[in-house]
mmCIF file of C-alpha atoms in Angstrom:
data_model
loop_
_atom_site.group_PDB
_atom_site.id
_atom_site.type_symbol
_atom_site.label_atom_id
_atom_site.label_comp_id
_atom_site.label_asym_id
_atom_site.label_seq_id
_atom_site.Cartn_x
_atom_site.Cartn_y
_atom_site.Cartn_z
ATOM 1 C CA MET A 1 -14.057 -14.998 -6.376
ATOM 2 C CA VAL A 2 -10.638 -16.619 -6.072
ATOM 3 C CA LEU A 3 -7.924 -14.245 -4.930
ATOM 4 C CA SER A 4 -4.282 -15.213 -4.926
ATOM 5 C CA LEU A 5 -1.011 -13.407 -4.348
ATOM 6 C CA GLU A 6 1.524 -13.231 -7.094
ATOM 7 C CA CYS A 7 4.970 -13.896 -5.670
ATOM 8 C CA GLY A 8 8.332 -13.851 -7.361
ATOM 9 C CA VAL A 9 11.406 -11.753 -7.780
ATOM 10 C CA SER A 10 11.397 -10.743 -11.434
ATOM 11 C CA THR A 11 9.644 -7.674 -12.785
ATOM 12 C CA PRO A 12 7.160 -8.093 -15.626
ATOM 13 C CA ASP A 13 8.208 -7.435 -19.191
ATOM 14 C CA GLU A 14 6.463 -4.763 -21.281
ATOM 15 C CA ARG A 15 4.009 -7.200 -22.904
ATOM 16 C CA SER A 16 2.771 -8.792 -19.695
ATOM 17 C CA ALA A 17 2.587 -5.412 -17.922
ATOM 18 C CA ALA A 18 0.441 -4.045 -20.752
ATOM 19 C CA ARG A 19 -1.939 -7.031 -20.510
ATOM 20 C CA LEU A 20 -2.473 -6.785 -16.778
ATOM 21 C CA GLN A 21 -5.458 -4.690 -15.815
ATOM 22 C CA VAL A 22 -5.042 -3.402 -12.240
ATOM 23 C CA GLU A 23 -7.921 -2.167 -10.127
ATOM 24 C CA ILE A 24 -7.608 -0.515 -6.717
ATOM 25 C CA ARG A 25 -10.526 -1.194 -4.402
ATOM 26 C CA LEU A 26 -11.389 -1.529 -0.720
ATOM 27 C CA ALA A 27 -10.155 -4.727 0.894
ATOM 28 C CA GLN A 28 -12.697 -7.338 1.900
ATOM 29 C CA LEU A 29 -12.450 -10.161 4.413
ATOM 30 C CA ALA A 30 -12.143 -12.548 1.446
ATOM 31 C CA ASP A 31 -8.780 -10.858 0.707
ATOM 32 C CA LEU A 32 -7.336 -11.730 4.126
ATOM 33 C CA ASP A 33 -5.241 -14.761 3.119
ATOM 34 C CA ALA A 34 -3.750 -12.923 0.133
ATOM 35 C CA LEU A 35 -2.992 -9.865 2.300
ATOM 36 C CA VAL A 36 -1.161 -12.030 4.840
ATOM 37 C CA ALA A 37 0.813 -13.596 1.971
ATOM 38 C CA LEU A 38 1.637 -10.104 0.642
ATOM 39 C CA GLU A 39 3.024 -9.101 4.056
ATOM 40 C CA GLN A 40 5.249 -12.195 4.016
ATOM 41 C CA ALA A 41 6.445 -11.544 0.458
ATOM 42 C CA ALA A 42 6.957 -7.783 0.689
ATOM 43 C CA PHE A 43 8.515 -7.395 4.147
ATOM 44 C CA THR A 44 11.289 -9.273 5.915
ATOM 45 C CA MET A 45 10.359 -7.873 9.348
ATOM 46 C CA ASP A 46 7.836 -5.560 11.003
ATOM 47 C CA ARG A 47 5.022 -7.460 9.306
ATOM 48 C CA ALA A 48 1.385 -6.895 10.187
ATOM 49 C CA GLU A 49 -0.194 -9.929 11.791
ATOM 50 C CA ARG A 50 -3.357 -11.566 10.476
ATOM 51 C CA ARG A 51 -5.526 -10.120 13.255
ATOM 52 C CA ALA A 52 -4.167 -6.587 12.617
ATOM 53 C CA ILE A 53 -5.010 -6.920 8.922
ATOM 54 C CA ARG A 54 -8.499 -8.196 9.767
ATOM 55 C CA HIS A 55 -8.931 -5.226 12.132
ATOM 56 C CA ALA A 56 -7.858 -2.792 9.388
ATOM 57 C CA ILE A 57 -10.430 -4.243 6.986
ATOM 58 C CA ARG A 58 -13.237 -3.855 9.537
ATOM 59 C CA SER A 59 -12.216 -0.589 11.222
ATOM 60 C CA PRO A 60 -14.230 2.586 10.564
ATOM 61 C CA SER A 61 -11.110 4.683 11.241
ATOM 62 C CA MET A 62 -8.900 2.824 8.762
ATOM 63 C CA THR A 63 -8.960 2.138 5.041
ATOM 64 C CA LEU A 64 -7.215 -0.851 3.543
ATOM 65 C CA LEU A 65 -6.897 -0.544 -0.227
ATOM 66 C CA VAL A 66 -5.849 -3.443 -2.420
ATOM 67 C CA ALA A 67 -4.498 -3.499 -5.951
ATOM 68 C CA VAL A 68 -5.781 -6.522 -7.831
ATOM 69 C CA ALA A 69 -4.755 -7.587 -11.321
ATOM 70 C CA ARG A 70 -6.462 -9.682 -13.933
ATOM 71 C CA ASP A 71 -4.866 -10.719 -17.209
ATOM 72 C CA GLU A 72 -6.901 -9.058 -20.012
ATOM 73 C CA ALA A 73 -5.833 -11.712 -22.535
ATOM 74 C CA GLU A 74 -7.365 -14.440 -20.369
ATOM 75 C CA GLU A 75 -10.592 -12.467 -19.977
ATOM 76 C CA THR A 76 -10.981 -11.952 -23.713
ATOM 77 C CA ALA A 77 -10.357 -15.652 -24.302
ATOM 78 C CA GLY A 78 -13.408 -16.371 -22.156
ATOM 79 C CA GLN A 79 -11.409 -17.777 -19.256
ATOM 80 C CA ASP A 80 -12.408 -16.919 -15.696
ATOM 81 C CA GLU A 81 -8.925 -16.060 -14.432
ATOM 82 C CA PRO A 82 -8.700 -15.319 -10.689
ATOM 83 C CA GLU A 83 -7.752 -11.892 -9.449
ATOM 84 C CA ILE A 84 -4.183 -11.568 -8.249
ATOM 85 C CA LEU A 85 -3.483 -9.329 -5.271
ATOM 86 C CA VAL A 86 -0.422 -7.269 -6.257
ATOM 87 C CA GLY A 87 -0.369 -4.487 -3.648
ATOM 88 C CA ALA A 88 -2.008 -2.848 -0.655
ATOM 89 C CA ALA A 89 -2.046 0.422 1.276
ATOM 90 C CA THR A 90 -3.321 1.057 4.808
ATOM 91 C CA ILE A 91 -4.498 4.519 5.844
ATOM 92 C CA GLU A 92 -5.284 5.393 9.463
ATOM 93 C CA ARG A 93 -7.381 8.334 10.670
ATOM 94 C CA ARG A 94 -8.540 9.830 13.959
ATOM 95 C CA ARG A 95 -11.852 11.630 14.351
ATOM 96 C CA THR A 96 -10.238 14.611 16.034
ATOM 97 C CA SER A 97 -7.460 15.093 13.482
ATOM 98 C CA ARG A 98 -7.156 16.362 9.915
ATOM 99 C CA VAL A 99 -3.953 14.336 9.492
ATOM 100 C CA ALA A 100 -4.080 10.783 8.128
ATOM 101 C CA ARG A 101 -1.245 8.278 8.370
ATOM 102 C CA LEU A 102 -0.138 5.872 5.665
ATOM 103 C CA SER A 103 0.913 3.027 7.929
ATOM 104 C CA SER A 104 1.762 0.544 5.182
ATOM 105 C CA LEU A 105 2.308 0.404 1.439
ATOM 106 C CA ALA A 106 3.264 -2.957 -0.064
ATOM 107 C CA VAL A 107 3.764 -4.162 -3.627
ATOM 108 C CA ALA A 108 4.275 -7.809 -4.576
ATOM 109 C CA PRO A 109 7.965 -8.303 -5.412
ATOM 110 C CA ALA A 110 7.083 -9.584 -8.908
ATOM 111 C CA ARG A 111 5.413 -6.235 -9.664
ATOM 112 C CA ALA A 112 8.077 -3.909 -8.233
ATOM 113 C CA GLY A 113 8.931 -1.133 -10.653
ATOM 114 C CA ALA A 114 5.616 -1.336 -12.522
ATOM 115 C CA GLY A 115 4.175 1.887 -11.032
ATOM 116 C CA LEU A 116 1.859 0.201 -8.532
ATOM 117 C CA GLY A 117 3.402 1.970 -5.553
ATOM 118 C CA ARG A 118 2.636 5.332 -7.153
ATOM 119 C CA ARG A 119 -0.948 4.279 -7.972
ATOM 120 C CA LEU A 120 -1.520 3.046 -4.428
ATOM 121 C CA LEU A 121 -0.038 6.239 -2.986
ATOM 122 C CA LEU A 122 -2.362 8.392 -5.119
ATOM 123 C CA ALA A 123 -5.328 6.256 -4.049
ATOM 124 C CA ALA A 124 -4.315 6.625 -0.387
ATOM 125 C CA GLU A 125 -4.149 10.404 -0.798
ATOM 126 C CA ALA A 126 -7.594 10.448 -2.436
ATOM 127 C CA ASP A 127 -8.992 8.347 0.423
ATOM 128 C CA ALA A 128 -7.517 10.675 3.049
ATOM 129 C CA ARG A 129 -8.979 13.727 1.257
ATOM 130 C CA ALA A 130 -12.378 12.001 0.976
ATOM 131 C CA HIS A 131 -12.333 11.563 4.766
ATOM 132 C CA GLY A 132 -11.645 15.278 5.342
ATOM 133 C CA CYS A 133 -7.913 15.018 5.972
ATOM 134 C CA GLU A 134 -5.642 17.864 4.935
ATOM 135 C CA ARG A 135 -2.296 16.090 5.275
ATOM 136 C CA LEU A 136 -0.908 12.590 4.927
ATOM 137 C CA ARG A 137 2.044 11.420 7.018
ATOM 138 C CA LEU A 138 4.154 8.280 6.857
ATOM 139 C CA GLU A 139 7.342 6.655 8.081
ATOM 140 C CA VAL A 140 9.811 4.871 5.828
ATOM 141 C CA ARG A 141 12.953 2.895 6.639
ATOM 142 C CA ALA A 142 16.047 5.052 6.185
ATOM 143 C CA ASP A 143 17.562 2.285 4.018
ATOM 144 C CA ASN A 144 14.500 1.969 1.733
ATOM 145 C CA GLY A 145 15.777 3.956 -1.246
ATOM 146 C CA GLY A 146 12.885 2.977 -3.510
ATOM 147 C CA GLY A 147 10.295 4.069 -0.970
ATOM 148 C CA ILE A 148 12.095 7.328 -0.257
ATOM 149 C CA ARG A 149 12.240 8.125 -4.002
ATOM 150 C CA LEU A 150 8.538 7.297 -4.379
ATOM 151 C CA TYR A 151 7.503 9.634 -1.569
ATOM 152 C CA GLU A 152 9.841 12.480 -2.486
ATOM 153 C CA ARG A 153 8.781 12.337 -6.155
ATOM 154 C CA GLY A 154 5.190 12.379 -4.918
ATOM 155 C CA GLY A 155 5.716 15.698 -3.140
ATOM 156 C CA TYR A 156 6.376 14.464 0.396
ATOM 157 C CA ALA A 157 8.773 16.444 2.573
ATOM 158 C CA ARG A 158 10.842 14.884 5.330
ATOM 159 C CA TYR A 159 10.094 16.505 8.662
ATOM 160 C CA GLY A 160 11.784 14.225 11.188
ATOM 161 C CA ILE A 161 13.556 11.043 12.157
ATOM 162 C CA LYS A 162 12.485 8.360 14.637
ATOM 163 C CA THR A 163 15.523 6.536 15.928
ATOM 164 C CA ASP A 164 15.432 2.799 16.651
ATOM 165 C CA TYR A 165 11.948 2.598 15.091
ATOM 166 C CA TYR A 166 12.024 -0.803 13.374
ATOM 167 C CA GLU A 167 12.585 -4.272 14.876
ATOM 168 C CA ASP A 168 16.235 -4.304 13.786
ATOM 169 C CA GLY A 169 16.960 -0.841 15.192
ATOM 170 C CA MET A 170 16.789 0.966 11.843
ATOM 171 C CA GLU A 171 15.593 4.547 12.019
ATOM 172 C CA ALA A 172 12.469 5.803 10.256
ATOM 173 C CA TRP A 173 12.347 8.947 8.192
ATOM 174 C CA CYS A 174 9.076 10.827 8.690
ATOM 175 C CA TYR A 175 7.385 12.405 5.673
ATOM 176 C CA GLU A 176 4.325 14.578 5.194
ATOM 177 C CA LYS A 177 2.358 16.019 2.293
ATOM 178 C CA ALA A 178 -0.371 18.659 2.257
ATOM 179 C CA LEU A 179 -3.397 17.302 0.422
ATOM 180 C CA ASN A 180 -4.989 19.935 -1.777
ATOM 181 C CA ALA A 181 -8.698 19.486 -2.390
ATOM 182 C CA SER A 182 -8.186 20.091 -6.122
ATOM 183 C CA GLU A 183 -5.757 17.176 -6.640
#
């Protein structure tokens, strides 16, 4: 399987968005290069290093989910189009806790606004529930309006602030959501 990262700054138009089939699955070591490229494309600072991503893939106390896309039109034409990594979410857990932490959620810039962040967030919540967690917590940059809207629309409540949290001194807003078993 060939896995690449789609980079760019424009959002897809309606036709191309409709043709892209996105699957969310567990990350594999074969995804490592594309995950490193996603970190570079999605974040300007506070990026996860290659070894941290490799650790997340292998760790029994972490889940690294990836969103991969394949163009349906290419598949129906009989072409073997490679998967394109378009997003990822990292969930951390501790054996002694019922609280999971979403430590990263990234969407390729070319796919921003296409609903992938919401899909990855829902998948992260499902993963946390499947591992017996009752709540999901996260931190988001105070100047990340898109992320804040995503989490608040998803039912997350802000419970605190961590000052000087990011490399550049920006504060983090802390959010939490109770995970109902029926969701």
